[in-house]
Amino acid sequence: MAMNKLMHPRNPYKKRPDFKQLAIDFPEFRKYAKQDLSGKINFNFKDHGAVWALTKCLLQRDFDLNVEIVPGHLVPTLPLRLNYLLWIEDLLELYRPKNVIGIDIGTGSNCIYPLLAAKKFNWTMLCTEIDIESTKCAMRNVENNYLSDKISVKAVTEDIILDGALEEDTFYDFCMCNPPFFADSEELSMESKSRSPSRKPPNNAPSGVPSELITPGGESVFIARIIADSCVLQERVRIYTVMVGKKSTLKPLKEMLRENEACSIATTMFCQGRTTRWGLAWTFIPGLDLNQVENSQKKNKQHSYVPFQYKIQKVDENTLKSVQEKLISILNDLQIETDLEDCGNSLMMTLKAFENTWINSRRKRRMEKKKEAEMSNSDKTSQESEGKKSIDDTSCKSEGTNVTGKTEEDTSKSSNGNEQQAHLPEKPKLENACTPEMSGQKRTNPDELDEKHSKRQKLEEYLVASLMLKDSDELDVITLELYFIEGTGGKEAANQLLTYVKNRLK
C-alpha cells in the first residue's frame, strides 16, 4: 500500500489493519487469512469473497455497521470511500451547516456512502438507484442498521439523475456520485483501450454488475448529465461533487463548468493503496470559494502529491518491462530496499534508503578502487618483507648464531648456569592486556551490534518514496514519477535520486 501516506490525514486506514487480529476476532475473515511459517498473514485480494469478508469485518469493527451485499455486485473499498467523504466534510467546513443533508447518486446495493455518512458524520442522506435488486438490498441495509430516520432510498429511472429526484422544498448541502467508468462491455473487458499488452491485470478482485460499471458514453457523459442538471437546479444543491476515474476526464468537464458560469470549481486527488482517483466539485453560490480547502491542504500534504518526473522515449529496447529491470538493478547497486507492486494501470515500487548512496557515487567508487589497490600493494610488500626475514633467519642459523645475536656456544653456557646473563622482562601480551575481563568492560556480542544498528536505521530512514512507471501508448513514452513520502533527506534527496537514475538510464 505504497501511497497510503498520501491519504486524507483523517483517514483511519492510513495504517494498514492488523490482519492477524482480524483473523482472531472474526471467524468469517479467518478462513481467508493464511499464516506462513514466519507468522505473517497472507491475504488474496484477487478473491472476491476474501475482499468482501475484509470489508464486512472492518465495517462491523470500526463503524458498528452490519452490511450485506448481493453476490456479484460491487465490493466497496473503505479507504477510497472515506477519502471522498472526508473531502466533502472539508468542503462543508467552508460554511458550516448545522444539519447536513446530502444526495448519493447511484447508491448501489450496499448503500455504503450513506451508511458511513450517517454513522460517522451524522448526516441525513437521500439515495437514488436504478437497479431494482440493488434498491431492495440498499433498503435492507438501512433498516438492519436502524438508520431509516437518517437515510431514504429512492428508486429512479435511467433518465433521472438529479432533476426529478430531489424532494420538493428541500435544499441540499451536497451531492456525491461514484459514476460507472466504462462506456461499454468491450471497454470493461479491456479495462482501458489504451492499456499496453505488457501491463499485468489489476491486483484486486473484479466485481460489479453492468449497471454499476457501464454507462453509455462512459463517465464523461454521465458526469456531463450531472452538470446539466446542476445548471437547472443551481443553488438547490450548494456543492456538487463527483468522483472521476480517469484524470483525462477532468479537463473537458472543467471547461464545461466554466462555460456554464459555475462560481467556483475545485479538484482533488484520492490516493489509497494502489488506486488513484480524482474529485471534482463546483458551486453556483457566489462568494463560496471551494479552492480554499485545497489551498490550506497544500501547506500540509498536497505538495507531496507533486512528483518528480522523467519521460523515457519508447524504442525497441525500452519497454515497460525492460525499464523496470534496469531500475531494479540500479536501485540494488545503491543498496535501496524495493517493494514492487502491480497497480493495474502502472507499476509502482516503494523505495527505502537508510543513507545517501547516490551522491558522488563515481567518486566513492574511485576511492574504493584506490583503497583496494593500496591494500593489495601493502599485502604484496608485507609478503616480500616476510620472505626476506625468513631468508635472513635461515642464514643466521647456518652460521651458528640465533636470531638474538648469540652463538650456539653462548646459549649453551647460559643454559648450564656457567655464565650469568641479564634478561629483559617479558612484555605482556597485547591480547591479554586488553581483554574485557581485565578492563572491567563487558564484551559486546556482534549480533547485538547488528541488531542495534538495524533498529537505529529504522528510526532514521533517509528517504522513503514511491516510484511509479506509466506506459502511455498515445505519447509513445514511459513516464517515471518519484513521489517523496518521508525521510531525513527531504524532497531534495528524492530529486537527487531521480537525477542519478536518469543519468544511469540514458
Short mmCIF file of C-alpha atoms in Angstrom, two decimals, residues 120-356:
data_model
loop_
_atom_site.label_atom_id
_atom_site.label_comp_id
_atom_site.label_asym_id
_atom_site.label_seq_id
_atom_site.Cartn_x
_atom_site.Cartn_y
_atom_site.Cartn_z
CA LYS A 120 -19.67 8.58 11.13
CA PHE A 121 -20.75 12.16 10.30
CA ASN A 122 -24.41 12.17 11.41
CA TRP A 123 -25.57 13.44 8.00
CA THR A 124 -29.03 12.93 6.54
CA MET A 125 -28.90 11.25 3.12
CA LEU A 126 -31.15 10.76 0.09
CA CYS A 127 -30.05 7.84 -2.12
CA THR A 128 -31.09 7.14 -5.70
CA GLU A 129 -30.75 3.83 -7.56
CA ILE A 130 -31.98 2.50 -10.94
CA ASP A 131 -31.43 -1.24 -10.36
CA ILE A 132 -34.42 -2.84 -8.60
CA GLU A 133 -32.45 -5.60 -6.87
CA SER A 134 -29.82 -3.10 -5.66
CA THR A 135 -32.57 -0.78 -4.39
CA LYS A 136 -34.13 -3.54 -2.29
CA CYS A 137 -30.76 -4.57 -0.84
CA ALA A 138 -29.90 -0.93 -0.03
CA MET A 139 -33.21 -0.56 1.83
CA ARG A 140 -32.49 -3.72 3.86
CA ASN A 141 -29.06 -2.40 4.81
CA VAL A 142 -30.58 0.86 6.03
CA GLU A 143 -33.26 -0.95 8.06
CA ASN A 144 -30.86 -3.55 9.50
CA ASN A 145 -28.68 -0.75 10.87
CA TYR A 146 -31.64 1.25 12.29
CA LEU A 147 -30.85 4.31 10.15
CA SER A 148 -34.21 4.81 8.43
CA ASP A 149 -34.56 8.18 10.16
CA LYS A 150 -31.29 9.35 8.54
CA ILE A 151 -31.34 7.62 5.13
CA SER A 152 -34.05 7.32 2.48
CA VAL A 153 -33.60 5.17 -0.63
CA LYS A 154 -35.41 6.21 -3.81
CA ALA A 155 -35.82 4.11 -6.96
CA VAL A 156 -35.48 6.16 -10.17
CA THR A 157 -35.46 5.53 -13.89
CA GLU A 158 -32.36 5.73 -16.08
CA ASP A 159 -33.34 9.15 -17.44
CA ILE A 160 -33.26 10.74 -13.95
CA ILE A 161 -30.01 11.88 -12.37
CA LEU A 162 -30.70 14.87 -10.07
CA ASP A 163 -33.51 16.87 -11.61
CA GLY A 164 -36.67 14.96 -10.76
CA ALA A 165 -35.11 13.05 -7.83
CA LEU A 166 -34.95 15.83 -5.23
CA GLU A 167 -37.64 16.25 -2.60
CA GLU A 168 -39.73 19.40 -3.09
CA ASP A 169 -38.91 22.46 -0.98
CA THR A 170 -35.67 20.85 0.26
CA PHE A 171 -32.25 22.39 -0.15
CA TYR A 172 -29.28 20.06 -0.09
CA ASP A 173 -25.77 20.80 1.12
CA PHE A 174 -24.02 18.50 -1.33
CA CYS A 175 -24.42 15.73 -3.86
CA MET A 176 -21.95 12.94 -4.49
CA CYS A 177 -21.54 10.25 -7.12
CA ASN A 178 -19.19 7.39 -7.92
CA PRO A 179 -20.23 7.00 -11.58
CA PRO A 180 -19.76 3.96 -13.82
CA PHE A 181 -16.36 4.33 -15.51
CA PHE A 182 -16.81 2.33 -18.71
CA ALA A 183 -18.67 3.11 -21.92
CA ASP A 184 -19.42 -0.48 -22.96
CA SER A 185 -18.67 -4.12 -22.15
CA GLU A 186 -15.71 -4.16 -24.56
CA GLU A 187 -14.01 -1.31 -22.71
CA LEU A 188 -14.80 -3.03 -19.41
CA SER A 189 -13.22 -6.30 -20.54
CA MET A 190 -10.11 -4.44 -21.70
CA GLU A 191 -10.26 -2.19 -18.60
CA SER A 192 -8.87 0.58 -20.79
CA LYS A 193 -8.50 0.88 -24.57
CA SER A 194 -5.09 2.46 -24.03
CA ARG A 195 -3.77 -0.47 -21.94
CA SER A 196 -0.39 -1.74 -23.10
CA PRO A 197 -0.10 -5.52 -23.71
CA SER A 198 2.94 -5.53 -21.41
CA ARG A 199 0.83 -4.45 -18.45
CA LYS A 200 -0.35 -7.03 -15.94
CA PRO A 201 -4.02 -7.26 -14.92
CA PRO A 202 -5.15 -5.40 -11.79
CA ASN A 203 -4.32 -6.98 -8.46
CA ASN A 204 -7.79 -6.57 -6.92
CA ALA A 205 -10.74 -8.88 -7.39
CA PRO A 206 -13.12 -7.76 -10.18
CA SER A 207 -16.69 -7.14 -9.03
CA GLY A 208 -19.84 -5.31 -10.03
CA VAL A 209 -22.86 -5.75 -12.25
CA PRO A 210 -23.17 -3.85 -15.58
CA SER A 211 -25.37 -1.10 -14.09
CA GLU A 212 -22.58 -0.34 -11.59
CA LEU A 213 -19.75 -0.37 -14.14
CA ILE A 214 -21.12 0.60 -17.57
CA THR A 215 -22.94 3.70 -18.81
CA PRO A 216 -23.41 4.88 -22.41
CA GLY A 217 -20.53 7.20 -23.29
CA GLY A 218 -18.57 6.38 -20.13
CA GLU A 219 -18.00 8.54 -17.06
CA SER A 220 -17.51 11.79 -19.01
CA VAL A 221 -21.04 11.61 -20.50
CA PHE A 222 -22.57 10.58 -17.16
CA ILE A 223 -20.93 13.45 -15.29
CA ALA A 224 -21.91 15.85 -18.08
CA ARG A 225 -25.53 14.92 -17.33
CA ILE A 226 -24.98 15.81 -13.66
CA ILE A 227 -23.52 19.16 -14.74
CA ALA A 228 -26.54 19.79 -16.96
CA ASP A 229 -28.91 19.09 -14.06
CA SER A 230 -26.85 21.34 -11.77
CA CYS A 231 -27.27 24.22 -14.22
CA VAL A 232 -31.03 23.80 -13.83
CA LEU A 233 -31.09 23.28 -10.05
CA GLN A 234 -28.43 25.92 -9.34
CA GLU A 235 -28.41 26.70 -5.59
CA ARG A 236 -30.81 23.94 -4.55
CA VAL A 237 -27.63 21.93 -4.04
CA ARG A 238 -24.90 24.08 -2.52
CA ILE A 239 -21.90 21.94 -3.52
CA TYR A 240 -21.93 19.41 -6.37
CA THR A 241 -19.23 16.71 -6.28
CA VAL A 242 -18.31 13.65 -8.35
CA MET A 243 -15.53 11.09 -8.33
CA VAL A 244 -13.55 10.74 -11.56
CA GLY A 245 -11.74 7.56 -12.54
CA LYS A 246 -9.57 8.96 -15.34
CA LYS A 247 -7.56 12.12 -15.00
CA SER A 248 -8.04 12.91 -18.69
CA THR A 249 -11.77 13.34 -17.99
CA LEU A 250 -11.22 16.35 -15.72
CA LYS A 251 -10.15 18.96 -18.29
CA PRO A 252 -13.22 18.84 -20.59
CA LEU A 253 -15.56 18.75 -17.57
CA LYS A 254 -13.95 21.83 -16.06
CA GLU A 255 -14.27 23.64 -19.39
CA MET A 256 -17.96 22.71 -19.48
CA LEU A 257 -18.44 24.15 -15.98
CA ARG A 258 -16.70 27.41 -16.92
CA GLU A 259 -18.91 27.72 -20.00
CA ASN A 260 -21.95 27.35 -17.72
CA GLU A 261 -20.61 30.02 -15.35
CA ALA A 262 -20.04 27.93 -12.24
CA CYS A 263 -18.93 30.30 -9.46
CA SER A 264 -16.15 28.07 -8.15
CA ILE A 265 -14.53 24.82 -9.34
CA ALA A 266 -12.16 22.64 -7.31
CA THR A 267 -10.38 19.33 -7.79
CA THR A 268 -8.50 16.94 -5.53
CA MET A 269 -6.76 13.58 -5.74
CA PHE A 270 -7.69 10.50 -3.72
CA CYS A 271 -4.70 8.22 -3.08
CA GLN A 272 -5.17 4.90 -1.34
CA GLY A 273 -3.19 1.70 -1.62
CA ARG A 274 -2.68 1.01 -5.30
CA THR A 275 -5.54 3.15 -6.61
CA THR A 276 -5.73 6.83 -7.55
CA ARG A 277 -8.98 8.67 -8.23
CA TRP A 278 -9.87 12.35 -8.59
CA GLY A 279 -12.60 14.51 -7.08
CA LEU A 280 -14.38 17.35 -8.91
CA ALA A 281 -16.53 19.92 -7.07
CA TRP A 282 -18.41 23.05 -8.20
CA THR A 283 -20.97 25.52 -6.89
CA PHE A 284 -23.29 28.25 -8.17
CA ILE A 285 -23.26 30.17 -4.89
CA PRO A 286 -21.41 33.49 -5.30
CA GLY A 287 -18.58 34.03 -2.83
CA LEU A 288 -18.20 30.35 -1.91
CA ASP A 289 -14.58 29.59 -2.85
CA LEU A 290 -14.15 25.82 -2.92
CA ASN A 291 -10.42 26.13 -3.59
CA GLN A 292 -9.85 27.35 -0.04
CA VAL A 293 -9.84 23.68 1.03
CA GLU A 294 -7.11 22.71 -1.40
CA ASN A 295 -5.06 25.84 -0.70
CA SER A 296 -5.00 25.10 3.02
CA GLN A 297 -4.15 21.45 2.48
CA LYS A 298 -1.25 22.24 0.17
CA LYS A 299 0.71 23.56 3.13
CA ASN A 300 0.29 20.23 4.91
CA LYS A 301 0.11 17.38 2.45
CA GLN A 302 -0.88 18.18 -1.10
CA HIS A 303 2.67 19.19 -2.06
CA SER A 304 3.62 15.54 -1.54
CA TYR A 305 1.37 14.65 -4.48
CA VAL A 306 3.57 16.57 -6.94
CA PRO A 307 6.06 14.02 -8.26
CA PHE A 308 9.50 14.41 -9.79
CA GLN A 309 9.06 13.26 -13.39
CA TYR A 310 11.20 11.85 -16.18
CA LYS A 311 9.91 10.76 -19.58
CA ILE A 312 11.63 7.88 -21.39
CA GLN A 313 11.10 7.55 -25.14
CA LYS A 314 9.85 4.10 -26.09
CA VAL A 315 12.16 2.37 -28.56
CA ASP A 316 12.80 -1.30 -29.27
CA GLU A 317 14.97 -1.81 -26.19
CA ASN A 318 12.86 0.44 -23.94
CA THR A 319 9.70 -1.36 -22.87
CA LEU A 320 7.93 -1.10 -19.55
CA LYS A 321 9.44 -4.42 -18.50
CA SER A 322 12.99 -3.60 -19.60
CA VAL A 323 12.93 -0.20 -17.88
CA GLN A 324 11.62 -1.88 -14.73
CA GLU A 325 14.51 -4.39 -14.80
CA LYS A 326 17.07 -1.61 -15.31
CA LEU A 327 15.58 0.35 -12.41
CA ILE A 328 15.72 -2.60 -10.03
CA SER A 329 19.35 -3.22 -10.98
CA ILE A 330 20.25 0.45 -10.37
CA LEU A 331 18.45 0.53 -7.03
CA ASN A 332 20.07 -2.72 -5.91
CA ASP A 333 23.50 -1.22 -6.70
CA LEU A 334 22.57 1.71 -4.45
CA GLN A 335 21.53 -0.67 -1.64
CA ILE A 336 17.98 0.72 -1.69
CA GLU A 337 15.20 -1.58 -0.49
CA THR A 338 12.46 -2.05 -3.10
CA ASP A 339 8.96 -3.46 -2.86
CA LEU A 340 7.40 -3.94 -6.28
CA GLU A 341 3.61 -3.60 -6.57
CA ASP A 342 1.31 -4.16 -9.53
CA CYS A 343 -1.11 -1.22 -9.67
CA GLY A 344 -3.12 -2.48 -12.63
CA ASN A 345 -2.54 0.51 -14.94
CA SER A 346 1.07 1.07 -13.87
CA LEU A 347 4.00 -0.37 -11.96
CA MET A 348 4.93 1.01 -8.56
CA MET A 349 7.90 0.47 -6.28
CA THR A 350 8.18 1.54 -2.66
CA LEU A 351 11.76 2.67 -2.00
CA LYS A 352 13.57 2.80 1.34
CA ALA A 353 17.09 4.19 1.73
CA PHE A 354 18.89 4.46 5.05
CA GLU A 355 21.77 6.56 3.71
CA ASN A 356 22.62 8.65 0.65
#
